[in-house]
Coordinates of C-alpha atoms and ligand atoms in Angstrom, one line a residue:
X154 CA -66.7 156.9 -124.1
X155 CA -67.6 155.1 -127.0
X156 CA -68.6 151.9 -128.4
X157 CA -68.9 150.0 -131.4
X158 CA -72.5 148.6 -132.8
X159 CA -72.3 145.9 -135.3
X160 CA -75.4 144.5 -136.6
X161 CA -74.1 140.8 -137.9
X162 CA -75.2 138.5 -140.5
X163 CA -74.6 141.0 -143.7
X164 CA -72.4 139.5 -146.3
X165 CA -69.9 141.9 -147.3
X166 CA -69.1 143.0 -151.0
X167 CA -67.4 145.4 -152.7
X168 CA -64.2 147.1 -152.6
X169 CA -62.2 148.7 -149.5
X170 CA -58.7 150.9 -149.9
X171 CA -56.0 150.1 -147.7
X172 CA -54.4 153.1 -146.0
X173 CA -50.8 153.7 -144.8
X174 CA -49.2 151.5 -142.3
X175 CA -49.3 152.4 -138.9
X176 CA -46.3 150.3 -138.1
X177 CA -43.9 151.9 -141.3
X178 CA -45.5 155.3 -140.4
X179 CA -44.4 155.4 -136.8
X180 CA -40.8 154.6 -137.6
X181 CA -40.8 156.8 -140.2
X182 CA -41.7 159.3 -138.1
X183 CA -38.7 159.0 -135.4
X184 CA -36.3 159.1 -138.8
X185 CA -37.2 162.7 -139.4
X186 CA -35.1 163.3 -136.2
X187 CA -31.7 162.2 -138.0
X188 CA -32.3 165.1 -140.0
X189 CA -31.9 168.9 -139.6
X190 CA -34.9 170.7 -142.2
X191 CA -38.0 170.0 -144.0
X192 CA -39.4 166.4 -143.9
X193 CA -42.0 165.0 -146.8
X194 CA -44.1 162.2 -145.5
X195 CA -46.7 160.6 -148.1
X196 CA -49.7 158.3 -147.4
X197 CA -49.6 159.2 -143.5
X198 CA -52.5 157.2 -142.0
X199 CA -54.5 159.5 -139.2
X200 CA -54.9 157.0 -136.4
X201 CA -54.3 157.6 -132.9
X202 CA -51.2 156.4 -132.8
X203 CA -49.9 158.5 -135.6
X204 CA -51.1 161.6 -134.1
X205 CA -49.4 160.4 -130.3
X206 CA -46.4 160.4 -131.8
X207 CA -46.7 163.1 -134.2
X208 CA -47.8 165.1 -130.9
X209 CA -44.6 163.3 -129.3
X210 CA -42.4 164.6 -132.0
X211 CA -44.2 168.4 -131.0
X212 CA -42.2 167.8 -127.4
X213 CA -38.9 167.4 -129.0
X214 CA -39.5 170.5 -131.2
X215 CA -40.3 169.0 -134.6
X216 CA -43.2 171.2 -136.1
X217 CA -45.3 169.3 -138.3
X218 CA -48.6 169.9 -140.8
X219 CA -51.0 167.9 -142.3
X220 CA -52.6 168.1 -145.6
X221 CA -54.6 164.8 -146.5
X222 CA -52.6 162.3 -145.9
X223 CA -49.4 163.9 -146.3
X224 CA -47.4 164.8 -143.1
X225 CA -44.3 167.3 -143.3
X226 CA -42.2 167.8 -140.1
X227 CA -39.7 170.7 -139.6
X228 CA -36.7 168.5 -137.4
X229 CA -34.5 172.1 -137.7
X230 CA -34.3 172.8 -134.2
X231 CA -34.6 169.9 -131.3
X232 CA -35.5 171.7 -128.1
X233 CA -36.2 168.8 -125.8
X234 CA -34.4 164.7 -126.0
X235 CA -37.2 163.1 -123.8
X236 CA -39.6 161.2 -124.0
X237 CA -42.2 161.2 -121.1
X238 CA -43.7 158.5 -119.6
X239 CA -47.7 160.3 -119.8
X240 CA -46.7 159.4 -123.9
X241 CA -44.8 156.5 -123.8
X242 CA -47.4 154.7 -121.1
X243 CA -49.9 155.1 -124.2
X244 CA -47.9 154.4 -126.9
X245 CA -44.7 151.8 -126.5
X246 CA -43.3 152.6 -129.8
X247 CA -42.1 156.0 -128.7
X248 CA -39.1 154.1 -128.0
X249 CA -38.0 154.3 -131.2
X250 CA -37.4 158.2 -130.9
X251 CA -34.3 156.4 -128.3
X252 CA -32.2 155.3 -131.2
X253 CA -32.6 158.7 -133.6
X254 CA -32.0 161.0 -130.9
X255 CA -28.7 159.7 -129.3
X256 CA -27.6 159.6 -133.5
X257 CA -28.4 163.3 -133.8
X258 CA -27.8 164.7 -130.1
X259 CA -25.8 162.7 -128.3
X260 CA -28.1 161.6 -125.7
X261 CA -32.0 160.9 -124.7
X262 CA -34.3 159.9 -122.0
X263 CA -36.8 157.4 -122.8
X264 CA -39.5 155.9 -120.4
X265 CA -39.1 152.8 -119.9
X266 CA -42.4 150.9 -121.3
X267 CA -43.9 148.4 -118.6
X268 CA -45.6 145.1 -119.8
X269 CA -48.9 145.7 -121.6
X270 CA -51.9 143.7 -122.8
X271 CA -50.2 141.1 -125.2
X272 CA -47.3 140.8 -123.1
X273 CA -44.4 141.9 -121.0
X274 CA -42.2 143.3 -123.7
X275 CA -38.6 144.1 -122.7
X276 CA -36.5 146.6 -124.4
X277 CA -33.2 144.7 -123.5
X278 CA -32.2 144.3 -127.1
X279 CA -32.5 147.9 -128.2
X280 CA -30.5 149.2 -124.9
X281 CA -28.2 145.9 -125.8
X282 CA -27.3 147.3 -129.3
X283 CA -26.9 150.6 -128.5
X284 CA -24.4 150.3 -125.6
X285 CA -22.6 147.9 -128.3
X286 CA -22.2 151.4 -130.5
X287 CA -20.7 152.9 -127.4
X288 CA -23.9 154.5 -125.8
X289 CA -24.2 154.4 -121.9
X290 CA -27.5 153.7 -120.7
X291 CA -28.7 153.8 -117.2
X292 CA -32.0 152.9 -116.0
X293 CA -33.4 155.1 -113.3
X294 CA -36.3 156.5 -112.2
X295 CA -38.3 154.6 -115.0
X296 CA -36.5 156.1 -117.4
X297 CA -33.4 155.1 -119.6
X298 CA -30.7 157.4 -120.0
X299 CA -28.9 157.2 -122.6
X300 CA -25.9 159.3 -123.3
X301 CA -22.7 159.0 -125.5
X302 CA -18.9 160.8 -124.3
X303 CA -17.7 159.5 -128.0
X304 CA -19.1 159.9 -131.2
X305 CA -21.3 156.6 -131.9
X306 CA -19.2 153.4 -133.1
X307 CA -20.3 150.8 -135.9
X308 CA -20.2 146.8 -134.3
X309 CA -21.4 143.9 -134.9
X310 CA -24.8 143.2 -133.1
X311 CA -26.5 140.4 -133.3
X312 CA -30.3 140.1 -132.3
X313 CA -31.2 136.7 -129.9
X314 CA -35.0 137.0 -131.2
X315 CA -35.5 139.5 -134.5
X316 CA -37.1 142.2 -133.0
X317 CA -39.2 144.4 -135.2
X318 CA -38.5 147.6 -133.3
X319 CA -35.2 146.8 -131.8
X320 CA -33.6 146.8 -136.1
X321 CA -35.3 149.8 -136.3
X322 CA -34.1 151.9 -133.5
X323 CA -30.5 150.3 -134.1
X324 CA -30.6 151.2 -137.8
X325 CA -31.4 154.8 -137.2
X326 CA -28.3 155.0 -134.3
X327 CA -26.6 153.5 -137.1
X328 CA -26.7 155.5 -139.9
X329 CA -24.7 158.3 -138.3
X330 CA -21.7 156.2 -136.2
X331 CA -18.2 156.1 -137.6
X332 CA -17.3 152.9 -139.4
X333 CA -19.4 150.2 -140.6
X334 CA -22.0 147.8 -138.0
X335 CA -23.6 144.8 -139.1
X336 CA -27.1 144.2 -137.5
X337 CA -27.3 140.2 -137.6
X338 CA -30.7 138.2 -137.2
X339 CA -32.9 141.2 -137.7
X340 CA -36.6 141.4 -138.5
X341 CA -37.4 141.1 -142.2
X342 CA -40.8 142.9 -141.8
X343 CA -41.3 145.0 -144.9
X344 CA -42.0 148.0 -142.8
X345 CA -38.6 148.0 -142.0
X346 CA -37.6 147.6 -145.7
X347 CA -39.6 151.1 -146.1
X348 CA -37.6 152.7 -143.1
X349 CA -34.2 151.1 -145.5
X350 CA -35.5 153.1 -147.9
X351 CA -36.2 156.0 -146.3
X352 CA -32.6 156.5 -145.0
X353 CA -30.9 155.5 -148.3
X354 CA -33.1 158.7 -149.8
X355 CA -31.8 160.6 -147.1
X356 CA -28.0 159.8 -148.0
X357 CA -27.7 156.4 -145.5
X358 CA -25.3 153.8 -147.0
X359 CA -27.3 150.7 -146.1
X360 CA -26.8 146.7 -147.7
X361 CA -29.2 143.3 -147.2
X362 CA -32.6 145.3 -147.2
X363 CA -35.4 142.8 -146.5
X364 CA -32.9 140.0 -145.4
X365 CA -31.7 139.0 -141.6
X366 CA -28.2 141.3 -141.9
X367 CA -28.0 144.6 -142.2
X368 CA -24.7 146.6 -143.1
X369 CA -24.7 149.9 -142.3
X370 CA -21.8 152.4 -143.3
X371 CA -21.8 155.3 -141.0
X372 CA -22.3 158.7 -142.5
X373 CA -21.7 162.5 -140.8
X374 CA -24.5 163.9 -142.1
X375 CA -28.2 163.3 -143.4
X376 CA -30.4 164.7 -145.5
X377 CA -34.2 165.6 -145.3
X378 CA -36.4 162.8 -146.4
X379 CA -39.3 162.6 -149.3
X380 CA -40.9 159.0 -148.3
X381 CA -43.9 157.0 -149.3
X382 CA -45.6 154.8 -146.5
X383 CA -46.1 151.4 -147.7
X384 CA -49.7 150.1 -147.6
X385 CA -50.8 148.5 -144.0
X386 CA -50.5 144.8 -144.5
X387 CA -52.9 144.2 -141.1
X388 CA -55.3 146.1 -142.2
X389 CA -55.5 144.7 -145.3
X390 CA -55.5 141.3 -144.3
X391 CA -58.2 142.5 -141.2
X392 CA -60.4 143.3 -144.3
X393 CA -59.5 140.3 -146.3
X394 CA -60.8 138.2 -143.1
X395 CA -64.1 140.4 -141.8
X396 CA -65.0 139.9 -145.7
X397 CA -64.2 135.7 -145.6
X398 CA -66.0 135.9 -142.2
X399 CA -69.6 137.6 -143.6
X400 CA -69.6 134.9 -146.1
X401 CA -69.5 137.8 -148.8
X402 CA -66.7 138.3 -151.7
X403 CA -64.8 141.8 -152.1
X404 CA -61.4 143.2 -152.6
X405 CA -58.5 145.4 -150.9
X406 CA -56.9 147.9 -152.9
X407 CA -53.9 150.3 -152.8
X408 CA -52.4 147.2 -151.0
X409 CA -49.2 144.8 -151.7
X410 CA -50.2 141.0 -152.1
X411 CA -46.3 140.6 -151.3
X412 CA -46.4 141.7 -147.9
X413 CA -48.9 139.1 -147.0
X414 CA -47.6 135.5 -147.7
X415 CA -48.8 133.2 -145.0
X416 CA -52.2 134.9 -145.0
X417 CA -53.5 134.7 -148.3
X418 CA -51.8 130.7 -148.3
X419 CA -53.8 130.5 -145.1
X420 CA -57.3 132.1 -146.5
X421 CA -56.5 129.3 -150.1
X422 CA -56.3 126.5 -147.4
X423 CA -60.0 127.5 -146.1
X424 CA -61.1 126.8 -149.1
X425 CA -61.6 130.5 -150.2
X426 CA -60.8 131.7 -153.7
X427 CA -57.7 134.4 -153.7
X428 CA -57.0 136.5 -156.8
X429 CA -54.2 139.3 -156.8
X430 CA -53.2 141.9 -159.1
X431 CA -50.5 144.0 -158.5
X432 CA -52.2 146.6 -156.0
X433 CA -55.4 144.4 -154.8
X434 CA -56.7 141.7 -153.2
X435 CA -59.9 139.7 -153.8
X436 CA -61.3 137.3 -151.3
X437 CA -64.9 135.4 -152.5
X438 CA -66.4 131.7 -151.7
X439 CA -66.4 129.1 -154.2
X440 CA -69.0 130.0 -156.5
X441 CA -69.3 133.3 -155.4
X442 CA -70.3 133.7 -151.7
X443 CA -71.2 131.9 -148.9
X444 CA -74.3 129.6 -149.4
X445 CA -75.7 126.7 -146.8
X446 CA -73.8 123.9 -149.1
X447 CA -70.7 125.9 -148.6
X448 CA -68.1 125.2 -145.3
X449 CA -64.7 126.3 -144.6
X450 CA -61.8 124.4 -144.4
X451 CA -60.2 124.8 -140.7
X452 CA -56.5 125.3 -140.9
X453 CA -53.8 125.4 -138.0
X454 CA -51.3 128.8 -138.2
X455 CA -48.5 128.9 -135.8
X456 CA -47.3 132.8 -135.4
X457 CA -43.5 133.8 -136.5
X458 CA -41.1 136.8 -137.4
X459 CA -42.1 138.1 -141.4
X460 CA -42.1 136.9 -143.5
X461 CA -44.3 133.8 -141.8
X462 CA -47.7 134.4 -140.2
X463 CA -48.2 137.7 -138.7
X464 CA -49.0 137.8 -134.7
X465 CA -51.2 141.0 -135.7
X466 CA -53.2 138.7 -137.7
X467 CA -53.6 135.9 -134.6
X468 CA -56.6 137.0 -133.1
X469 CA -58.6 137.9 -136.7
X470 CA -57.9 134.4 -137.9
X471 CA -59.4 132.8 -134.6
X472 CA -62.6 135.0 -134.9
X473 CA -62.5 133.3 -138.4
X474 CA -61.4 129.7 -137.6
X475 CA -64.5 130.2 -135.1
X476 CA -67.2 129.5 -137.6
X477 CA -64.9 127.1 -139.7
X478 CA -65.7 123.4 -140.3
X479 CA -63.2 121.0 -138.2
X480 CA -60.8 121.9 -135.6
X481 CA -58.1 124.3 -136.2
X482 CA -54.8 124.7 -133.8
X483 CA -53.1 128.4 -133.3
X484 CA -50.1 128.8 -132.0
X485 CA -48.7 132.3 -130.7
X486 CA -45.0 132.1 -130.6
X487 CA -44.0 135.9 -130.5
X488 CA -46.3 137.5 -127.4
X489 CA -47.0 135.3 -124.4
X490 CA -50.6 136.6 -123.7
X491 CA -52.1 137.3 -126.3
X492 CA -55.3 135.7 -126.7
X493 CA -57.2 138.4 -124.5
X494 CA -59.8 137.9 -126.7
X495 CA -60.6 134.3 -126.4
X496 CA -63.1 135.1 -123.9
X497 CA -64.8 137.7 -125.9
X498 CA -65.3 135.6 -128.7
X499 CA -66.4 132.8 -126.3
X500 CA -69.0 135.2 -124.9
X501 CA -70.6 134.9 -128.7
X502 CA -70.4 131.2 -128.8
X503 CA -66.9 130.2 -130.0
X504 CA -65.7 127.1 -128.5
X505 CA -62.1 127.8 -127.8
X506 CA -59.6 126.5 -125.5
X507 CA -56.5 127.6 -124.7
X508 CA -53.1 126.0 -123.3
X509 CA -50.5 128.0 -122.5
X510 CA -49.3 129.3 -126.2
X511 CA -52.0 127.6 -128.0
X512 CA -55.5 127.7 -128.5
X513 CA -57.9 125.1 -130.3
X514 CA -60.8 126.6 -132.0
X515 CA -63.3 123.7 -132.6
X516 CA -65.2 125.2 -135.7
X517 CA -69.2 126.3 -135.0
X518 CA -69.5 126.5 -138.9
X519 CA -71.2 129.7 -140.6
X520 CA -74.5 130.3 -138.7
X521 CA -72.3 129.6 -135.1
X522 CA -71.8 132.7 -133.6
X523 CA -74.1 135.0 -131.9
X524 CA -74.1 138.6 -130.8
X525 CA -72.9 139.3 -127.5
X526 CA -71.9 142.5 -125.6
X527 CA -67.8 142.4 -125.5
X528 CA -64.8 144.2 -124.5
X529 CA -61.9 145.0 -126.9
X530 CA -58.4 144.6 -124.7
X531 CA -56.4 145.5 -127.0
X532 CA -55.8 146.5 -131.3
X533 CA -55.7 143.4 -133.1
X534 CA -58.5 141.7 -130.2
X535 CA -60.9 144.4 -131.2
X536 CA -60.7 143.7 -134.6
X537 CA -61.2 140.0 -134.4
X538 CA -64.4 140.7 -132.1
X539 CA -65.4 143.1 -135.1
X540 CA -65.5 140.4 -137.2
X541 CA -66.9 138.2 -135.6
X542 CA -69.7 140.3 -134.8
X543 CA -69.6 140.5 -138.3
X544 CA -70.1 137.0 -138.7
X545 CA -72.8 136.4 -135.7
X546 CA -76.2 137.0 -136.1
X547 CA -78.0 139.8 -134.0
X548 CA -76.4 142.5 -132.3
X549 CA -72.5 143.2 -130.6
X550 CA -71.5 145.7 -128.5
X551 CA -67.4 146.1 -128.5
X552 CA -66.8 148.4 -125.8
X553 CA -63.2 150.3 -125.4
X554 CA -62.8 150.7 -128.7
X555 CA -60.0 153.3 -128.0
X556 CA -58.0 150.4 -129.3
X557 CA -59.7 150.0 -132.7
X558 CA -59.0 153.8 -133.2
X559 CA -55.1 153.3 -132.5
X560 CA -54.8 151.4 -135.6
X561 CA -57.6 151.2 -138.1
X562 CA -58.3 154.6 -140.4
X563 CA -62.0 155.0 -141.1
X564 CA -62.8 152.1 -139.8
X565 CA -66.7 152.3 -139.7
X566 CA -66.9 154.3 -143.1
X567 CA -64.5 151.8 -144.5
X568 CA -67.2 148.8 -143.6
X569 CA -70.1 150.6 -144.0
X570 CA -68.7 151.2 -147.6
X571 CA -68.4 147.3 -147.6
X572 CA -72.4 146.9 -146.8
X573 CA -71.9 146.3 -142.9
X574 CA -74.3 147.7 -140.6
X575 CA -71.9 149.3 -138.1
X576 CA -72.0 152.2 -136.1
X577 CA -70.6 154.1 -132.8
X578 CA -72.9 155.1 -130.3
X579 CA -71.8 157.3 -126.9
X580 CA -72.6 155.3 -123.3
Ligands
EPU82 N1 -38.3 141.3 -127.4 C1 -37.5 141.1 -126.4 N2 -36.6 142.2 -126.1 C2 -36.6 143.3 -126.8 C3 -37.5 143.4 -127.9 C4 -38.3 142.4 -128.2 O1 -37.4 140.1 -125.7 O2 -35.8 144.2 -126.5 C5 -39.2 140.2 -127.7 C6 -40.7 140.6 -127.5 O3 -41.1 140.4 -126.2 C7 -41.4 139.6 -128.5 C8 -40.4 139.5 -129.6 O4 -39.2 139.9 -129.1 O5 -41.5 138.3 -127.9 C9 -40.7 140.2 -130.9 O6 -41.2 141.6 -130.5 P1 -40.8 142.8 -131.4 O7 -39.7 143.6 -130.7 O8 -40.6 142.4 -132.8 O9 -42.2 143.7 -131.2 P2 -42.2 145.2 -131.3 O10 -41.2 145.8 -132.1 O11 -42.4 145.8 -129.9 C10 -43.7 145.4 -133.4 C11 -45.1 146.0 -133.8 C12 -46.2 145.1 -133.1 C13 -46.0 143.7 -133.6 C14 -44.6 143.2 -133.3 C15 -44.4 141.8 -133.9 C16 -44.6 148.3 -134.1 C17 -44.7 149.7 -133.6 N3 -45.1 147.4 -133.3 O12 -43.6 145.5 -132.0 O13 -47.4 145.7 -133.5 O14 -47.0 142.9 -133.0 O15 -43.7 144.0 -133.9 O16 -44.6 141.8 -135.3 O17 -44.0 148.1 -135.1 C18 -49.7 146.1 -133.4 O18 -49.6 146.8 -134.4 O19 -50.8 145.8 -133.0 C19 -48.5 145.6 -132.7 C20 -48.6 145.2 -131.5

């Protein structure tokens, strides 16, 4: 086991390159199923997570190689149409193999996820849109069985809640049914306009990318894909934050400003200075960087479905808010627990309080926090306790930072390139 050292009160500066997007990547992934042949991915991160599901997609029979950071998978020959729950209990998004594999076989067996750290999250609405294309699905054993006696049929279905992973799984069962289905009230989350994309290369016939409907014209037959991975919008914004939060000034590149609205009208409200080109982001303090005369604004952000303030930004924003000026309000409106790492931060002086979905973070201002030994519970908590050990002075521990490594590429050369004094050490 490892754990995560970060030496605090270094301002940050320089510049940091944002990798592929775990969340486009994953998706992505489970599309090379749809597809008999030779799959291109480009700008693959090589996280945890990819590689679970990379090593899932191994199960089903896809071979795959890596070069750098691009990922080619051979979906010729399926050998296997389920998804075990030793994979699944570590990785919830190997759901999405559900929707590609009933398209392209005819059936699958999923695990059903339990509840994890950030919250109980059902898969009602992915099982609900697929039985609505004709699939059976029965739930036994822990698994879901899914299983089709006529070819897949286009409906309407509309989405209660837009569910990020629900469109996608729906869109890939989609792309191969007879006639037409219209996916109302979906997520708008640009990683699924990068799956859109991704299918349309491949042959799908696909209308209303990046809106809440999506019309889908069934095809009989996909082909191979050649796809980009957009840029990871958390991690970028993670980056933008731990930089704010140091007091320092530096910029992302190889990211889109597009994909991250509320965050950088968030980080203007502080106070900070924002500039974007095309591909970067730069983040500094009026007049440069952080100085004793110098206090940031604190702002409320309430969490919502893309393209409004990102939940997988939550936590990073309260380790921020936690050395702002005043009193800021967050509201989490998408996961019902996920402020796991309100007690971590409190552990290095934050003063937070929490009821029921929101949390009020009465600013400590810069100098507020101090190193503490912590626990990360889960990928976006770790982050915000890496920040604010950023932000602290003296020395934090983040223990468990299996988390961390699910989701951020290079993450200690990538702040040790910034001027942080971070490092892992074995316990
Ligand atoms: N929901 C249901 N039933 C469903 C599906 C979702 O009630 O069948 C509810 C959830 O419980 C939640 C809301 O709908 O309250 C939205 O959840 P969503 O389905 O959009 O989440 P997800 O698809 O499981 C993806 C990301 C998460 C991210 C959320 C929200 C991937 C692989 N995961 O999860 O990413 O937090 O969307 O944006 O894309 C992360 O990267 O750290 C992470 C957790």
């Amino acid at each position: 086991m490892e754990k995560l050292i970060v030496e605090g009160g270094r301002q940050l500066s320089g510049e940091v390159r944002v990798s592929g997007a775990k969340n486009a990547a994953l998706p992505l992934i489970a599309a090379t199923l749809l597809a008999p042949g030779k799959h291109t991915l480009h700008n693959v991160p090589d996280l945890r997570d990819t590689r679970t599901f990379i090593k899932l997609m191994g199960e089903l029979g896809v071979t795959s190689e890596r070069k750098g950071d691009v990922v080619t998978l051979d979906s010729t020959h399926l050998v296997h149409a389920e998804a075990s729950y030793d994979l699944v209990k570590t990785m919830r998004a190997s759901v999405l193999v559900l929707g590609p594999l009933v398209a392209r076989l005819g059936r699958a067996k999923v695990s059903l996820p339990g509840g994890c750290a950030i919250g109980a999250r059902p898969i009602n609405f992915h099982i609900m849109g697929l039985e609505a294309l004709g699939v059976s699905c029965t739930l036994e054993n822990g698994y879901v069985d899914a299983e089709i006696s006529t070819p897949l049929q286009g409906n309407v279905i509309y989405f209660d809640i837009p569910s990020v992973t629900a469109t996608e799984n729906l869109l890939m069962a989609a792309v191969l049914a007879e006639g037409t289905t219209v996916l109302k009230n979906v997520a708008r989350e640009p990683e699924i306009g990068n799956l859109v994309d991704m299918l349309t290369g491949m042959g799908a016939k696909i209308q209303g990318k990046d809106s809440d409907r999506l019309t889908v014209k069934g095809v009989t037959s996909l082909r191979p894909a050649d796809c980009r991975i957009i840029p990871d919008r958390i991690e970028a914004g993670t980056y933008l934050i731990a930089i704010a939060a140091s007091g320092g000034r530096g910029t992302v590149t190889h990211c889109n400003p597009a994909h991250l609205p509320a965050l950088l009208e968030k980080l203007k409200a502080t106070g900070l200075i924002i500039d974007e080109t095309r591909d970067t982001i730069s983040v500094s303090w009026p007049g440069g960087t952080a100085n004793s005369s110098r206090k940031l604004q604190s702002v409320d952000i309430t969490t919502m479905p893309y393209p409004g303030y990102a939940t997988d930004l939550q936590a990073q924003f309260m380790a921020l808010m936690a050395i702002g000026s005043g009193v800021s309000l967050i509201n989490e409106t998408i996961f019902e627990n996920r402020f796991m790492h309100v007690a971590e931060l409190r552990r290095m002086g934050a003063d937070i309080r929490v009821d029921g979905s929101s949390a009020v973070v009465n600013g400590k201002g810069m100098r507020g926090l101090s190193g503490a030994p912590v626990m990360a519970t889960d990928l976006r908590a770790s982050s915000s306790l890496v920040i604010a050990g950023l932000a602290a002075s003296g020395r934090t521990e983040i223990t468990r930072i299996y988390h961390l490594e699910r989701g951020y590429e290079n993450l200690v050369e990538k702040l040790t390139g910034l001027g942080a004094r971070v490092w892992k050490e074995t316990m």
